[in-house]
Amino acid sequence: MIAKRTGTFLALLLLAMLVVLPLLFVGWKSIWIKGTLDLLAPIRTVLEKNLTGVFSNSFMLGIWVVLGSTLLALPLAWIMAKTPLRKHRWLDIVLLIPFMTPPYIGSMGWILFMQPRGYLEQFFPSAHWISSHFFTLFGMITIMSLHLFPFLYLILRNAIAQIGGNKEEAAAVHGARYSYTLRRILLPLVFSSYVMGALLIFVKTLAEFGTPATFGRRIGYFVLTTEIQSSISSWPVDFGKATSLASLLLMACLLLWYVQSVIVRRHSYNLVSGKSSQGRVMGYRGWQRAVAWLYVILVLATAIGIPYFSIISASLMKLRGNGLAWTNLTFKHYGELLTWGSPSMKALTNSMGLALLAACLAAALGTWFALTIGRGKRLPERITDMFSLLPNTVPDMVLVVGLIMLWNAPWMPLHLYNTYGMVVLTYVVFFLPYTVQYVKARNGQLDESLRQAGHVFGGQPLYVFRRIVLPLLLPGIIAGWMMTFTISLRELVASMMVLPPSMQTSATYIFAQFEQGQISLGMAMAVVSVGLTTILLLVVNNMNSNRKWNVE
């Protein structure tokens, strides 16, 4: 018992150092001005520096992206939950591709397709008028909605699928028309799920950096994340402005998380019970089937087809000015990219090394934290669980600012800022929740009798853990390792903010090549990065599926 309490205390201390202290540092620095405490300092800084427009831009963008995601996700969720198309479960996997694609890569693909003399104009010269309308706030909303809608789609589809057909049948027996059933029964039952998904998308939009940095700057639409990055990365460095914006962004996101929890708690219903109730499948005619398939195909074409067509085409072009033609295609950019010793190859190997270190550290720490949390019955364990999930609930930009200020503080004995270790630490903090959640879920499936049986037959605690518990936890550890590795491999926010000078990763290389006009090399790197992560995910998934993990 003493050892368990000591382990919990050490886990809490480490999490406080890695996650909580940087966030407190941001809040404290924003209200401690020139040796005096000023609680209104962040608001005053925003007003004095005329940053109210940045706030309104961020919040308006969030509202519009929620609306755009709803228009895309709601019909799709209905089709995939209530029509015969729901038997095509492979569509759920395909629809996750936009969400798994890094936002900055997707937005670059859209820019290449829609810009003047872009791919759209090369296919349809009369469509030049679309470019001027696309490179506006409307285009930015479209790109971000197409990236985030799968998140809302999965939540809504699962909520709709859980509504048993008996509820609709009961309404029909009492003479209700379908429109009345939809308005008074179905919509209220999915309301809490929709609010949860909508607020999550709103928070993700506020915290998004990739699309505002690529597309937003091009149209002159600046938001909180790009202003924070500019304050720290551009001379003169303005930490006061960065911490003020970061603290207000953090407060807004935490407030939205609280609002979401209140609404979900008040409007949640038990839809799954011991009594079997199959969901009702809507019958539809031939033309309705065609319309449903047409909608699904259009969504897939715009969310996946257009950006990936642009990315792959740009990576194969000899000269951009010659446009799309078979004679203008080449693989030389991939040869240059993968030449040993080239800047692109150095950036790729840097990403691989950083991601490998971060994934191993996150897997080890996450497993320790998950085992410390256990069933989460005691208050210290619940606090440990909450601290471990904080990186998933606060914007990445805020956390980066806190880590920079903490590890660059004069009193800090270990100065990690501007070192290789700072990048690894940032990746670990960012993606630690993945391993914690995967391992915690796996650990919750293990019956205590497994450990007890090992002790009964004379096994020491370390032996029982090594020979019984660890092999059963391995799938969760591998899943957390893979998520950390794949996302770290193409992480942009942390890489741009904390990389040492003259060092590049695949993400910063893509971003820099796009900004400097070397688009073919940048897009070749994007194809290689996405391809590598996809192949690794498929290999690990295949290994896990071929090996039986028995936890009974």
Coordinates of C-alpha atoms in Angstrom, one line a residue, residues 51-419:
L51 CA -6.5 42.5 -31.0
T52 CA -10.3 42.4 -30.6
G53 CA -10.6 41.6 -34.3
V54 CA -8.4 38.5 -33.9
F55 CA -10.8 37.3 -31.2
S56 CA -13.9 37.9 -33.3
N57 CA -12.3 36.2 -36.3
S58 CA -11.6 33.1 -34.2
F59 CA -15.0 32.9 -32.7
M60 CA -16.8 33.6 -36.0
L61 CA -14.7 31.0 -37.8
G62 CA -15.6 28.5 -35.1
I63 CA -19.3 29.1 -35.5
W64 CA -19.2 28.8 -39.3
V65 CA -17.1 25.7 -39.2
V66 CA -19.6 24.0 -36.8
L67 CA -22.4 25.0 -39.2
G68 CA -20.5 23.6 -42.2
S69 CA -19.5 20.4 -40.4
T70 CA -23.2 19.9 -39.4
L71 CA -24.4 20.3 -43.0
L72 CA -21.9 17.7 -44.1
A73 CA -22.2 15.2 -41.2
L74 CA -25.9 15.2 -40.4
P75 CA -27.2 13.9 -43.7
L76 CA -24.3 11.4 -43.9
A77 CA -24.9 10.1 -40.4
W78 CA -28.6 9.6 -41.3
I79 CA -27.8 7.8 -44.5
M80 CA -25.2 5.5 -42.8
A81 CA -27.4 4.7 -39.8
K82 CA -31.0 4.5 -41.2
T83 CA -30.6 3.3 -44.8
P84 CA -29.3 0.0 -46.3
L85 CA -26.0 1.8 -46.9
R86 CA -25.1 1.2 -43.3
K87 CA -24.0 -2.4 -44.2
H88 CA -21.0 -0.8 -46.1
R89 CA -18.9 -0.4 -43.0
W90 CA -15.8 0.2 -45.1
L91 CA -17.1 3.7 -45.7
D92 CA -16.6 4.5 -42.0
I93 CA -12.8 3.8 -42.4
V94 CA -12.6 5.8 -45.7
L95 CA -14.4 8.8 -44.1
L96 CA -11.8 9.0 -41.4
I97 CA -9.1 9.8 -43.9
P98 CA -9.8 13.6 -43.9
F99 CA -9.6 13.7 -40.1
M100 CA -6.3 11.8 -40.1
T101 CA -4.8 14.1 -42.8
P102 CA -2.7 16.9 -41.3
P103 CA -4.7 20.1 -41.8
Y104 CA -1.8 22.1 -43.3
I105 CA -1.4 19.4 -46.0
G106 CA -5.1 19.3 -46.8
S107 CA -5.2 23.1 -47.1
M108 CA -2.2 23.2 -49.3
G109 CA -3.9 20.7 -51.6
W110 CA -7.0 23.0 -51.8
I111 CA -4.8 26.0 -52.6
L112 CA -3.1 24.3 -55.5
F113 CA -6.5 23.1 -56.9
M114 CA -8.4 26.4 -56.6
Q115 CA -5.7 29.1 -57.1
P116 CA -5.6 31.1 -60.4
R117 CA -4.2 28.8 -63.1
G118 CA -4.6 26.0 -60.7
Y119 CA -5.8 22.5 -61.5
L120 CA -9.5 23.4 -61.6
E121 CA -8.8 26.1 -64.2
Q122 CA -6.6 23.7 -66.2
F123 CA -9.5 21.2 -66.4
F124 CA -12.2 23.9 -66.8
P125 CA -10.8 27.2 -68.1
S126 CA -14.2 28.9 -67.7
A127 CA -14.1 28.2 -63.9
H128 CA -11.6 31.1 -63.2
W129 CA -14.4 33.1 -61.4
I130 CA -14.5 30.4 -58.7
S131 CA -11.0 31.3 -57.5
S132 CA -11.8 34.8 -56.4
H133 CA -14.8 33.5 -54.5
F134 CA -12.9 30.6 -52.9
F135 CA -10.0 32.6 -51.5
T136 CA -12.2 34.2 -48.9
L137 CA -13.6 33.3 -45.5
F138 CA -15.9 30.9 -47.3
G139 CA -13.0 28.9 -48.7
M140 CA -11.4 28.7 -45.2
I141 CA -14.6 27.5 -43.7
T142 CA -15.0 24.9 -46.4
I143 CA -11.5 23.5 -45.9
M144 CA -11.8 23.3 -42.1
S145 CA -15.3 21.8 -42.3
L146 CA -14.2 19.1 -44.7
H147 CA -11.4 18.3 -42.3
L148 CA -13.4 18.2 -39.1
F149 CA -16.8 16.8 -40.2
P150 CA -15.8 13.1 -39.8
F151 CA -15.6 13.7 -36.0
L152 CA -19.1 14.9 -35.8
Y153 CA -20.3 12.3 -38.3
L154 CA -19.1 9.4 -36.2
I155 CA -20.8 10.8 -33.0
L156 CA -24.1 11.4 -34.8
R157 CA -24.1 8.1 -36.6
N158 CA -23.6 6.2 -33.4
A159 CA -26.3 8.2 -31.6
I160 CA -28.8 7.6 -34.4
A161 CA -28.0 3.9 -34.7
Q162 CA -28.6 3.4 -30.9
I163 CA -32.2 4.7 -31.1
G164 CA -34.3 1.5 -31.2
G165 CA -37.0 1.1 -33.8
N166 CA -39.5 0.5 -31.0
K167 CA -39.6 4.2 -30.3
E168 CA -40.6 5.1 -33.9
E169 CA -43.0 2.2 -34.0
A170 CA -44.7 3.4 -30.8
A171 CA -45.1 6.9 -32.3
A172 CA -46.6 5.4 -35.5
V173 CA -49.0 3.3 -33.5
H174 CA -50.3 6.5 -31.8
G175 CA -50.8 8.2 -35.2
A176 CA -47.8 10.4 -35.3
R177 CA -46.5 11.4 -38.7
Y178 CA -42.8 10.9 -39.4
S179 CA -42.1 14.6 -39.3
Y180 CA -43.6 14.8 -35.8
T181 CA -41.6 11.7 -34.7
L182 CA -38.4 13.3 -36.1
R183 CA -39.0 16.6 -34.2
R184 CA -40.3 15.2 -30.9
I185 CA -38.5 11.9 -30.5
L186 CA -35.4 11.4 -32.7
L187 CA -33.9 14.9 -32.6
P188 CA -34.2 15.3 -28.8
L189 CA -32.5 11.9 -28.3
V190 CA -29.5 12.9 -30.4
F191 CA -29.3 16.5 -29.1
S192 CA -26.7 15.8 -26.4
S193 CA -24.5 13.9 -28.8
Y194 CA -24.7 16.7 -31.3
V195 CA -23.9 19.4 -28.7
M196 CA -20.9 17.4 -27.6
G197 CA -19.6 17.0 -31.1
A198 CA -20.4 20.6 -32.1
L199 CA -18.6 22.1 -29.1
L200 CA -15.6 19.8 -29.7
I201 CA -15.4 21.0 -33.3
F202 CA -15.7 24.6 -32.1
V203 CA -12.8 24.1 -29.6
K204 CA -10.7 22.4 -32.3
T205 CA -11.3 25.2 -34.7
L206 CA -10.2 27.8 -32.1
A207 CA -7.1 25.7 -31.4
E208 CA -6.3 25.0 -35.1
F209 CA -3.0 26.4 -36.5
G210 CA -2.3 24.6 -39.8
T211 CA -5.1 25.9 -42.0
P212 CA -5.0 29.5 -40.6
A213 CA -1.2 29.5 -41.1
T214 CA -1.4 28.4 -44.8
F215 CA -4.8 29.5 -46.1
G216 CA -5.7 32.2 -43.6
R217 CA -2.6 34.3 -44.0
R218 CA -3.0 34.2 -47.7
I219 CA -6.5 35.8 -47.5
G220 CA -5.5 38.1 -44.6
Y221 CA -7.7 36.3 -42.0
F222 CA -5.7 36.2 -38.7
V223 CA -6.8 34.2 -35.7
L224 CA -5.6 33.6 -32.1
T225 CA -3.2 30.7 -32.9
T226 CA -1.4 32.5 -35.7
E227 CA -1.1 35.7 -33.6
I228 CA 0.4 33.7 -30.7
Q229 CA 2.9 32.0 -33.0
S230 CA 3.8 35.3 -34.6
S231 CA 4.4 36.9 -31.2
I232 CA 7.0 34.3 -30.2
S233 CA 8.6 33.4 -33.5
S234 CA 9.0 36.9 -35.1
W235 CA 11.2 39.8 -33.9
P236 CA 10.6 41.6 -31.6
V237 CA 9.4 38.7 -29.4
D238 CA 6.4 39.8 -27.4
F239 CA 5.8 37.2 -24.6
G240 CA 3.3 39.6 -22.9
K241 CA 1.0 39.5 -26.0
A242 CA 1.5 35.7 -26.4
T243 CA 0.7 34.9 -22.8
S244 CA -2.4 37.2 -22.8
L245 CA -3.8 35.6 -25.9
A246 CA -2.9 32.1 -24.7
S247 CA -4.5 32.5 -21.3
L248 CA -7.7 33.9 -22.9
L249 CA -7.8 31.1 -25.4
L250 CA -7.3 28.6 -22.6
M251 CA -10.1 30.1 -20.6
A252 CA -12.5 30.1 -23.6
C253 CA -11.8 26.4 -24.3
L254 CA -12.2 25.3 -20.6
L255 CA -15.4 27.3 -20.4
L256 CA -16.7 25.5 -23.5
W257 CA -15.7 22.1 -22.1
Y258 CA -17.7 22.9 -19.0
V259 CA -20.8 24.0 -21.0
Q260 CA -20.6 20.8 -23.0
S261 CA -20.5 18.7 -19.8
V262 CA -23.5 20.5 -18.3
I263 CA -25.6 20.1 -21.5
V264 CA -24.7 16.5 -22.0
R265 CA -25.5 15.7 -18.3
R266 CA -28.9 17.4 -18.5
H267 CA -29.9 16.0 -21.9
S268 CA -28.6 12.5 -21.9
Y269 CA -30.9 9.4 -22.2
N270 CA -30.4 5.7 -21.8
L271 CA -30.8 4.2 -25.3
V272 CA -29.2 0.8 -24.7
S273 CA -30.9 -1.6 -22.3
G274 CA -31.2 -5.3 -21.7
K275 CA -34.2 -5.5 -24.0
S276 CA -33.2 -6.0 -27.6
S277 CA -34.4 -3.4 -30.0
Q278 CA -33.1 -3.3 -33.6
G279 CA -32.7 0.1 -35.2
R280 CA -35.3 0.8 -37.9
V281 CA -34.0 0.8 -41.5
M282 CA -35.7 3.1 -43.9
G283 CA -36.8 1.6 -47.2
Y284 CA -36.1 3.7 -50.2
R285 CA -36.7 3.5 -53.9
G286 CA -34.2 3.4 -56.7
W287 CA -33.8 7.1 -57.2
Q288 CA -33.5 7.6 -53.4
R289 CA -30.6 5.0 -53.4
A290 CA -29.0 6.9 -56.2
V291 CA -29.3 10.2 -54.4
A292 CA -27.8 8.7 -51.2
W293 CA -24.8 7.2 -53.1
L294 CA -24.4 10.5 -55.0
Y295 CA -24.2 12.4 -51.7
V296 CA -21.6 10.0 -50.3
I297 CA -19.5 10.1 -53.4
L298 CA -19.6 13.9 -53.6
V299 CA -18.5 14.2 -49.9
L300 CA -15.6 11.7 -50.5
A301 CA -14.5 13.5 -53.7
T302 CA -14.4 16.9 -52.1
A303 CA -12.9 15.8 -48.7
I304 CA -10.4 13.3 -50.0
G305 CA -10.2 13.3 -53.8
I306 CA -9.4 17.0 -54.5
P307 CA -6.7 17.6 -51.9
Y308 CA -4.9 14.3 -52.5
F309 CA -5.1 14.7 -56.3
S310 CA -3.5 18.1 -55.9
I311 CA -0.8 16.9 -53.6
I312 CA 0.2 13.9 -55.7
S313 CA 0.0 15.9 -59.0
A314 CA 2.2 18.7 -57.6
S315 CA 4.8 16.1 -56.4
L316 CA 5.1 14.7 -59.9
M317 CA 5.4 17.9 -61.9
K318 CA 8.6 18.9 -63.7
L319 CA 7.6 22.5 -64.2
R320 CA 4.5 24.1 -62.6
G321 CA 4.1 26.5 -65.6
N322 CA 3.6 23.6 -68.0
G323 CA 0.5 22.4 -66.1
L324 CA -1.1 19.0 -66.1
A325 CA 0.3 16.9 -69.0
W326 CA 1.8 13.4 -69.2
T327 CA 5.0 14.9 -70.6
N328 CA 5.3 17.1 -67.5
L329 CA 5.3 14.3 -65.0
T330 CA 8.5 13.0 -63.3
F331 CA 9.6 11.1 -60.2
K332 CA 12.8 13.2 -59.9
H333 CA 11.5 15.1 -56.9
Y334 CA 11.2 11.8 -55.0
G335 CA 14.7 10.9 -56.0
E336 CA 16.0 14.3 -54.8
L337 CA 13.9 14.0 -51.6
L338 CA 15.3 10.6 -50.7
T339 CA 18.9 11.3 -51.6
W340 CA 21.1 10.6 -48.6
G341 CA 22.5 13.8 -47.1
S342 CA 20.0 16.1 -48.8
P343 CA 18.2 18.7 -46.6
S344 CA 14.9 16.9 -47.3
M345 CA 16.4 13.5 -46.2
K346 CA 17.8 15.2 -43.1
A347 CA 14.4 16.6 -42.2
L348 CA 12.8 13.2 -42.7
T349 CA 15.4 11.4 -40.5
N350 CA 15.0 14.1 -37.9
S351 CA 11.3 13.5 -37.8
M352 CA 11.8 9.7 -37.6
G353 CA 14.2 10.1 -34.8
L354 CA 12.2 12.6 -32.8
A355 CA 9.0 10.6 -33.3
L356 CA 10.7 7.3 -32.3
L357 CA 12.1 8.8 -29.0
A358 CA 8.8 10.5 -28.2
A359 CA 6.7 7.4 -28.9
C360 CA 8.9 5.2 -26.6
L361 CA 9.0 7.7 -23.8
A362 CA 5.2 8.4 -24.1
A363 CA 4.5 4.6 -24.1
A364 CA 6.6 4.0 -21.0
L365 CA 5.2 7.0 -19.1
G366 CA 1.6 6.4 -20.3
T367 CA 1.7 2.8 -19.2
W368 CA 3.0 3.8 -15.7
F369 CA 0.3 6.5 -15.4
A370 CA -2.4 4.1 -16.6
L371 CA -1.4 1.5 -14.0
T372 CA -1.2 4.1 -11.3
I373 CA -4.8 5.2 -12.2
G374 CA -6.1 1.6 -12.1
R375 CA -9.8 1.6 -11.5
G376 CA -9.7 5.2 -10.4
K377 CA -11.6 4.8 -7.2
R378 CA -9.5 7.0 -4.9
L379 CA -9.2 10.8 -5.2
P380 CA -5.4 10.8 -6.1
E381 CA -6.0 8.4 -8.9
R382 CA -8.9 10.4 -10.3
I383 CA -6.7 13.6 -10.2
T384 CA -3.9 11.6 -11.9
D385 CA -6.4 10.6 -14.6
M386 CA -7.6 14.2 -15.1
F387 CA -4.0 15.6 -15.3
S388 CA -3.0 12.9 -17.9
L389 CA -6.0 14.0 -20.1
L390 CA -5.3 17.8 -19.9
P391 CA -3.2 17.9 -23.1
N392 CA -6.2 16.7 -25.1
T393 CA -8.5 19.4 -23.6
V394 CA -6.4 22.5 -24.0
P395 CA -5.1 24.0 -27.3
D396 CA -1.7 22.9 -28.5
M397 CA -0.5 26.4 -28.9
V398 CA -1.3 27.3 -25.3
L399 CA 0.6 24.3 -24.0
V400 CA 3.6 25.1 -26.3
V401 CA 3.8 28.6 -24.9
G402 CA 3.7 27.3 -21.4
L403 CA 6.4 24.7 -22.0
I404 CA 8.7 27.4 -23.7
M405 CA 8.3 29.8 -20.8
L406 CA 8.8 27.2 -18.1
W407 CA 11.8 25.4 -19.6
N408 CA 13.4 28.8 -20.6
A409 CA 12.9 30.3 -17.1
P410 CA 16.2 31.6 -15.5
W411 CA 15.6 29.6 -12.3
M412 CA 15.1 26.3 -14.2
P413 CA 18.2 24.2 -13.5
L414 CA 17.8 22.2 -16.7
H415 CA 17.5 24.5 -19.8
L416 CA 15.9 22.4 -22.5
Y417 CA 14.8 25.2 -24.8
N418 CA 16.5 25.3 -28.2
T419 CA 17.6 21.7 -27.8

